[in-house]
XYZ file of C-alpha atoms in Angstrom:
462
model
C 33.391 -6.167 -74.788
C 29.599 -5.993 -74.945
C 29.323 -9.765 -74.435
C 31.592 -9.543 -71.374
C 29.351 -6.889 -69.818
C 26.289 -9.040 -70.441
C 27.921 -12.020 -68.735
C 28.750 -9.881 -65.684
C 25.176 -8.581 -65.466
C 23.766 -12.120 -65.725
C 26.094 -13.422 -63.030
C 25.253 -10.574 -60.645
C 21.534 -11.109 -61.260
C 21.830 -14.848 -60.570
C 23.794 -14.237 -57.381
C 21.208 -11.679 -56.195
C 18.387 -14.127 -56.957
C 20.091 -16.939 -55.041
C 20.671 -14.568 -52.115
C 17.017 -13.580 -52.248
C 15.973 -17.237 -52.099
C 18.107 -17.806 -49.014
C 16.856 -14.618 -47.323
C 13.213 -15.345 -48.144
C 13.529 -18.895 -46.857
C 14.974 -17.621 -43.575
C 12.153 -15.063 -43.219
C 9.489 -17.730 -43.788
C 11.125 -20.060 -41.256
C 11.380 -17.296 -38.648
C 7.737 -16.249 -39.125
C 6.602 -19.867 -38.882
C 8.480 -20.378 -35.612
C 7.049 -17.132 -34.257
C 3.515 -18.272 -35.043
C 4.086 -21.597 -33.260
C 5.692 -20.102 -30.162
C 3.833 -17.174 -28.579
C 6.193 -14.269 -27.875
C 7.194 -13.792 -24.246
C 5.996 -10.205 -24.377
C 3.484 -10.350 -21.561
C 3.352 -11.791 -18.084
C 0.882 -11.753 -15.247
C 1.165 -9.668 -12.132
C -1.063 -9.918 -9.090
C -1.860 -7.227 -6.559
C 0.639 -8.768 -4.157
C 3.360 -8.071 -6.683
C 2.586 -4.387 -6.916
C 4.963 -1.589 -6.180
C 2.811 -0.245 -3.397
C 4.297 1.034 -0.186
C 7.542 -0.828 -0.835
C 8.362 1.656 -3.591
C 6.927 4.681 -1.741
C 9.215 5.862 1.115
C 6.518 8.161 2.497
C 3.915 5.384 2.708
C 6.492 3.067 4.281
C 7.257 5.656 6.980
C 3.545 6.170 7.671
C 3.081 2.422 8.066
C 6.049 2.203 10.438
C 5.130 5.171 12.632
C 1.408 4.384 12.787
C -1.871 6.273 12.294
C -1.702 7.940 15.733
C 1.577 9.737 14.949
C 1.140 10.463 11.241
C -1.507 11.897 8.920
C -0.532 10.656 5.465
C 2.204 11.372 2.952
C 2.537 12.977 -0.482
C 5.027 13.969 -3.153
C 6.434 17.466 -2.653
C 7.002 20.003 -5.418
C 10.675 18.989 -5.516
C 9.823 15.297 -5.895
C 10.760 14.372 -2.312
C 8.312 12.455 -0.088
C 6.624 14.539 2.605
C 5.169 12.913 5.732
C 2.659 14.616 8.039
C 3.506 13.880 11.697
C 1.988 14.888 15.012
C 5.055 15.088 17.275
C 8.722 16.190 17.098
C 10.045 12.672 17.725
C 8.231 11.331 14.680
C 9.476 14.320 12.674
C 13.071 13.467 13.596
C 12.593 9.865 12.439
C 11.175 11.036 9.128
C 14.088 13.401 8.555
C 16.634 10.691 9.396
C 14.998 8.528 6.713
C 15.628 11.265 4.131
C 12.044 12.515 3.800
C 10.510 15.889 4.644
C 8.497 16.103 7.877
C 5.526 18.417 8.355
C 4.115 18.704 11.881
C 0.290 18.857 11.870
C -2.480 19.072 14.475
C -4.632 16.083 13.572
C -3.562 12.460 13.232
C -4.840 10.009 10.657
C -6.955 8.401 13.363
C -8.777 11.722 13.876
C -9.219 12.272 10.163
C -10.610 8.763 9.664
C -12.977 9.246 12.585
C -14.299 12.377 10.868
C -14.980 10.520 7.608
C -16.697 7.738 9.564
C -19.036 10.323 11.129
C -19.840 11.744 7.714
C -20.528 8.254 6.394
C -22.908 7.480 9.255
C -24.961 10.645 8.611
C -27.974 10.426 6.268
C -26.721 9.956 2.721
C -26.881 12.951 0.362
C -26.458 12.218 -3.365
C -24.131 14.692 -5.076
C -21.615 14.866 -2.219
C -18.098 13.516 -1.847
C -15.369 13.722 0.758
C -11.725 12.838 1.144
C -8.760 13.454 3.410
C -6.455 16.197 2.146
C -3.100 15.148 3.572
C -1.371 18.370 2.557
C -3.755 20.677 4.433
C -4.488 18.185 7.256
C -8.222 18.402 6.890
C -11.254 16.564 5.554
C -12.739 18.238 2.468
C -16.463 17.785 1.785
C -17.650 18.643 -1.733
C -21.251 19.207 -2.793
C -22.331 19.589 -6.409
C -25.124 21.802 -7.741
C -27.794 19.135 -7.218
C -27.482 19.321 -3.400
C -30.340 21.360 -1.965
C -29.927 24.225 0.505
C -31.524 22.127 3.275
C -29.181 19.181 2.701
C -26.213 21.550 2.564
C -27.204 23.126 5.880
C -27.652 19.711 7.475
C -24.230 18.524 6.323
C -22.663 21.777 7.497
C -24.054 21.147 10.969
C -22.602 17.607 10.950
C -19.205 19.016 9.907
C -19.304 21.686 12.625
C -19.940 18.979 15.209
C -16.821 17.108 14.101
C -14.437 20.049 14.260
C -12.924 22.956 12.387
C -10.664 20.700 10.304
C -13.677 19.610 8.179
C -13.855 21.992 5.225
C -17.137 22.392 3.297
C -16.958 23.381 -0.370
C -19.462 23.789 -3.191
C -18.351 22.588 -6.636
C -19.572 23.073 -10.212
C -21.298 20.383 -12.241
C -22.637 17.109 -10.883
C -20.982 13.948 -9.603
C -21.973 11.262 -12.082
C -20.606 7.933 -13.189
C -18.821 8.346 -16.508
C -20.719 5.765 -18.496
C -19.179 4.871 -21.789
C -13.332 4.637 -22.878
C -9.583 3.863 -23.980
C -10.905 1.258 -26.409
C -14.708 1.460 -26.589
C -16.834 -1.525 -25.603
C -20.550 -1.377 -26.302
C -23.682 -3.058 -24.990
C -27.410 -2.421 -25.066
C -26.958 -0.440 -21.834
C -24.490 2.037 -23.347
C -20.792 2.395 -24.029
C -17.852 1.945 -21.663
C -14.087 1.682 -21.807
C -11.781 -1.289 -21.654
C -9.473 -0.613 -18.728
C -6.754 -3.263 -18.318
C -6.460 -6.902 -19.386
C -6.299 -9.428 -16.557
C -6.277 -13.222 -16.206
C -7.077 -15.969 -13.725
C -4.462 -18.225 -15.314
C -6.921 -19.978 -17.614
C -9.133 -17.232 -19.051
C -8.530 -13.572 -19.869
C -10.810 -10.673 -18.954
C -11.250 -6.914 -19.356
C -11.167 -5.029 -16.056
C -13.564 -2.097 -16.296
C -15.984 -0.100 -14.153
C -18.731 -1.902 -12.242
C -21.402 0.673 -13.036
C -21.006 -0.085 -16.753
C -23.318 -3.066 -16.460
C -24.407 -5.951 -14.244
C -23.309 -9.566 -14.602
C -24.608 -11.055 -17.823
C -24.144 -7.900 -19.926
C -22.975 -8.697 -23.476
C -20.260 -6.472 -24.953
C -19.363 -5.755 -28.570
C -16.499 -3.978 -30.344
C -18.737 -2.310 -32.935
C -22.036 -0.433 -33.118
C -23.614 -3.066 -35.351
C -23.162 -5.861 -32.810
C -21.140 -7.997 -35.241
C -17.943 -8.352 -33.167
C -18.831 -9.815 -29.780
C -16.113 -9.208 -27.195
C -17.518 -11.064 -24.223
C -19.833 -11.112 -21.243
C -19.678 -9.505 -17.783
C -19.113 -12.326 -15.303
C -18.486 -10.348 -12.096
C -19.610 -6.844 -11.185
C -19.436 -4.748 -7.997
C -21.320 -1.450 -7.752
C -22.067 0.510 -5.603
C -19.683 0.091 -2.662
C -16.887 -0.619 -5.154
C -16.787 0.129 -8.878
C -15.179 -2.692 -10.861
C -16.246 -5.562 -13.105
C -14.828 -8.359 -15.249
C -15.751 -8.930 -18.893
C -14.694 -12.403 -19.991
C -13.428 -12.561 -23.575
C -15.661 -14.655 -25.827
C -12.556 -16.350 -27.222
C -11.125 -16.903 -23.746
C -7.958 -14.950 -24.564
C -7.132 -11.270 -24.830
C -4.809 -11.855 -27.791
C -1.973 -9.719 -29.083
C -1.501 -6.322 -27.436
C -3.011 -7.422 -24.108
C -0.287 -5.468 -22.295
C -1.009 -2.167 -24.096
C -3.516 0.596 -23.358
C -4.611 2.874 -26.184
C -3.943 6.622 -25.953
C -5.321 7.669 -29.349
C -3.965 8.054 -32.862
C -3.154 4.363 -33.139
C -0.621 4.703 -30.317
C -0.458 2.945 -26.982
C 1.487 2.583 -23.746
C 3.026 -0.654 -22.476
C 1.792 -1.608 -19.009
C 4.654 -3.042 -16.955
C 3.262 -3.213 -13.411
C 0.666 -2.007 -10.940
C 0.738 0.069 -7.773
C -1.188 2.256 -5.385
C -0.585 5.938 -6.234
C 0.737 8.656 -3.941
C -0.869 12.033 -3.322
C 0.851 14.590 -5.556
C 1.841 12.000 -8.170
C 1.379 12.979 -11.814
C -0.922 10.532 -13.585
C -2.486 9.940 -17.003
C -5.959 8.825 -18.017
C -7.099 7.582 -21.414
C -10.660 7.461 -22.690
C -12.424 7.077 -26.025
C -14.445 10.267 -25.547
C -11.796 12.737 -24.430
C -8.516 10.934 -25.250
C -5.358 11.201 -23.153
C -5.208 13.707 -20.282
C -2.967 14.147 -17.256
C -3.100 15.662 -13.794
C -2.292 14.942 -10.158
C -3.573 12.642 -7.457
C -5.184 14.968 -4.910
C -6.483 12.469 -2.337
C -6.853 8.777 -1.550
C -9.655 6.762 0.079
C -12.241 9.205 -1.253
C -15.984 8.587 -0.856
C -18.499 9.623 -3.543
C -22.270 9.599 -3.186
C -23.432 8.996 -6.755
C -27.173 9.066 -7.494
C -26.929 5.257 -7.936
C -25.178 4.692 -4.599
C -22.050 5.346 -2.518
C -18.579 4.183 -3.552
C -15.650 4.297 -1.111
C -11.869 3.869 -1.247
C -11.418 5.795 -4.490
C -8.450 7.709 -5.900
C -9.280 11.407 -6.316
C -7.547 13.421 -9.053
C -7.800 16.688 -10.943
C -7.602 14.846 -14.287
C -10.579 15.713 -16.457
C -13.003 13.129 -17.842
C -16.292 13.109 -19.709
C -19.242 10.765 -20.200
C -17.910 7.924 -22.319
C -14.655 7.547 -20.333
C -15.893 5.092 -17.677
C -13.636 2.130 -17.042
C -10.715 3.776 -18.844
C -7.211 3.205 -17.459
C -5.344 5.462 -15.016
C -1.567 4.953 -15.161
C 1.845 6.600 -14.872
C 5.222 5.507 -16.264
C 3.544 2.338 -17.539
C 2.243 1.410 -14.070
C -1.479 0.619 -13.767
C -3.188 2.589 -10.990
C -6.972 2.607 -11.455
C -10.029 2.516 -13.698
C -12.284 5.521 -14.230
C -15.315 5.623 -11.951
C -16.894 9.099 -12.180
C -16.590 12.771 -11.373
C -17.761 16.226 -12.379
C -16.811 18.834 -14.967
C -15.370 18.165 -18.413
C -12.141 18.553 -20.381
C -12.961 22.133 -21.373
C -13.495 23.635 -17.932
C -11.738 20.920 -15.879
C -13.094 18.965 -12.962
C -12.565 16.209 -10.422
C -12.396 12.534 -11.408
C -12.423 9.448 -9.180
C -10.851 6.073 -9.920
C -11.244 2.562 -8.559
C -7.774 1.370 -7.411
C -6.523 -1.549 -9.513
C -4.825 -3.294 -6.577
C -8.064 -3.477 -4.613
C -10.027 -4.722 -7.626
C -7.528 -7.475 -8.475
C -7.456 -8.664 -4.866
C -11.255 -8.807 -4.669
C -11.620 -10.538 -8.058
C -8.664 -12.929 -7.556
C -7.132 -12.145 -10.947
C -3.724 -10.932 -12.122
C -2.774 -8.074 -14.418
C -1.365 -8.879 -17.877
C 1.752 -6.753 -18.213
C 4.698 -6.420 -20.572
C 7.781 -8.440 -19.673
C 10.776 -6.136 -19.399
C 14.008 -8.031 -19.925
C 17.629 -7.019 -19.429
C 19.343 -5.978 -22.625
C 16.092 -6.399 -24.494
C 16.434 -10.192 -24.587
C 13.037 -11.671 -25.038
C 12.061 -14.256 -22.491
C 14.517 -13.131 -19.808
C 13.346 -12.655 -16.240
C 11.235 -9.523 -16.068
C 12.349 -6.555 -14.042
C 10.277 -5.525 -11.014
C 7.448 -3.041 -11.421
C 8.261 0.637 -11.332
C 7.546 2.273 -7.976
C 4.345 4.207 -7.630
C 6.204 7.461 -7.056
C 8.512 7.165 -10.041
C 8.960 10.497 -11.717
C 6.350 12.173 -9.575
C 8.480 15.236 -8.956
C 9.210 17.290 -12.047
C 6.080 17.149 -14.168
C 8.044 17.347 -17.447
C 9.975 14.191 -16.536
C 6.879 12.040 -16.087
C 5.415 10.182 -19.041
C 2.533 7.755 -19.524
C 5.049 4.969 -20.208
C 6.874 3.218 -23.040
C 5.280 3.761 -26.439
C 3.767 0.785 -28.239
C 1.535 0.330 -31.289
C -2.094 -0.535 -30.659
C -2.796 -3.948 -32.133
C -6.017 -5.858 -32.504
C -7.966 -7.912 -34.989
C -6.806 -8.086 -38.601
C -10.306 -8.177 -40.057
C -9.902 -4.735 -41.595
C -6.463 -5.401 -43.137
C -6.055 -5.635 -46.892
C -4.286 -8.573 -48.518
C -1.304 -6.341 -49.285
C -1.076 -5.240 -45.639
C -1.060 -8.834 -44.471
C 1.540 -9.899 -47.034
C 3.857 -7.053 -46.044
C 3.386 -7.540 -42.285
C 6.763 -8.746 -40.993
C 5.009 -10.852 -38.345
C 3.561 -13.072 -41.112
C 5.165 -15.351 -43.727
C 4.025 -12.991 -46.494
C 7.212 -10.907 -46.838
C 9.364 -14.047 -46.996
C 7.163 -15.581 -49.670
C 7.290 -12.355 -51.691
C 11.115 -12.381 -51.565
C 11.214 -16.063 -52.598
C 8.785 -15.445 -55.475
C 10.737 -12.414 -56.691
C 13.995 -14.346 -56.595
C 12.533 -17.266 -58.574
C 11.191 -14.836 -61.185
C 14.657 -13.258 -61.456
C 16.320 -16.666 -61.930
C 13.791 -17.737 -64.569
C 14.150 -14.396 -66.330
C 17.949 -14.609 -66.498
C 17.768 -18.188 -67.843
C 15.234 -17.126 -70.468
C 17.247 -14.102 -71.522
C 20.412 -16.184 -71.825
C 18.628 -18.879 -73.859
C 17.134 -16.249 -76.152
C 20.541 -14.628 -76.682
C 22.115 -18.008 -77.463
C 19.329 -18.791 -79.956
C 19.811 -15.501 -81.774
C 23.591 -15.965 -81.864
C 23.082 -19.452 -83.325
C 20.791 -18.063 -86.003
C 23.262 -15.313 -86.923
C 26.144 -17.797 -87.168
C 24.380 -20.228 -89.447
C 22.854 -17.481 -91.559
C 26.350 -16.208 -92.388
C 27.704 -19.752 -92.891
C 25.048 -20.812 -95.345
C 24.876 -17.398 -96.923
């Protein structure tokens, strides 16, 4: 009976070892094929492929009715698009389209004329202005560095334009937020990697223009041992964007992910222009992940270094060290951090360079995650999410699909590499274990046979 049990155990062990050999061989083959064929996890997306006004009913209505009959659009508290109009006929058209109409006194043409007058006045560092669609007025902000004389002079300019220009003092100072989601460092300071982009042949980091001029060398560590690349195109002031070309030419694995802290990331699946009232998220290496709302578009900021126009204005906080960091919502890229005032303890105002404008000017395309039907890798990607997706109920809006942050494997241990399912290591470990099991069972059987032989002949020869 004992010998029968031993035979069963040996047979089961041999079968398990043979199964392990087959499984390990399949794992090695799969890992080898994966290393030869890059995964179809990312694709490129240009600014023309964004979900701009096509996915925003309010912006589409504004474009159709024109700047003389409308004064912007935003997302209402209930998530419905609201369009500011100047006459009852336009209001009726908006309502027939399923949006909410709000009749206002001043058209977009008037509001833009007001901002043009402000721009033509002598420049005052520490000021900013934008069009507040919801209140139908132009809001001029001045930080604590603006003197009483400059404030009085700007107030007189505003009074000459009309009562719809609102003057407001604000705390802190408007500064560029030098230093982000994944930190990049140079001799000039620290900034943030925003989004990965490509021209079809080479990959780049899109970040803020004030981070450094063309020729700046960037590293991934404080010691200057891991060179990331060099700034090859920079625009600041006027705009605030730049391109850092990767030293290797390629962004590598995880190019479609932005870091949000704690080793976690968000998959970027498209790009768009945001809507006023939309809930958005910003990530930075100094202050981490924070959220808020878009409060205005086409904002102008007079930084000490110069004036930047066409910015996205938000109430998301940011701090020095967050420059260039990504602004996004539901996995859709919206902007890169430019500057602002305040901090993440007391709050503040932060401005962002729109991604669509930067990509168009730089003639590059965004690297985004390919979203395929049924999860089939390599299938045709779905269109980008609209800019207003989930902008209603704040609880329903998320940064986007979760993804692990990946990067270089220089810091991995040998064990971590061997057990990484993306490598051939796990398959080789299974094969080795199975071979050891087979050899062990053969040895044990041979040893048992030898001992049985000895016992038999010892009794025979007595």
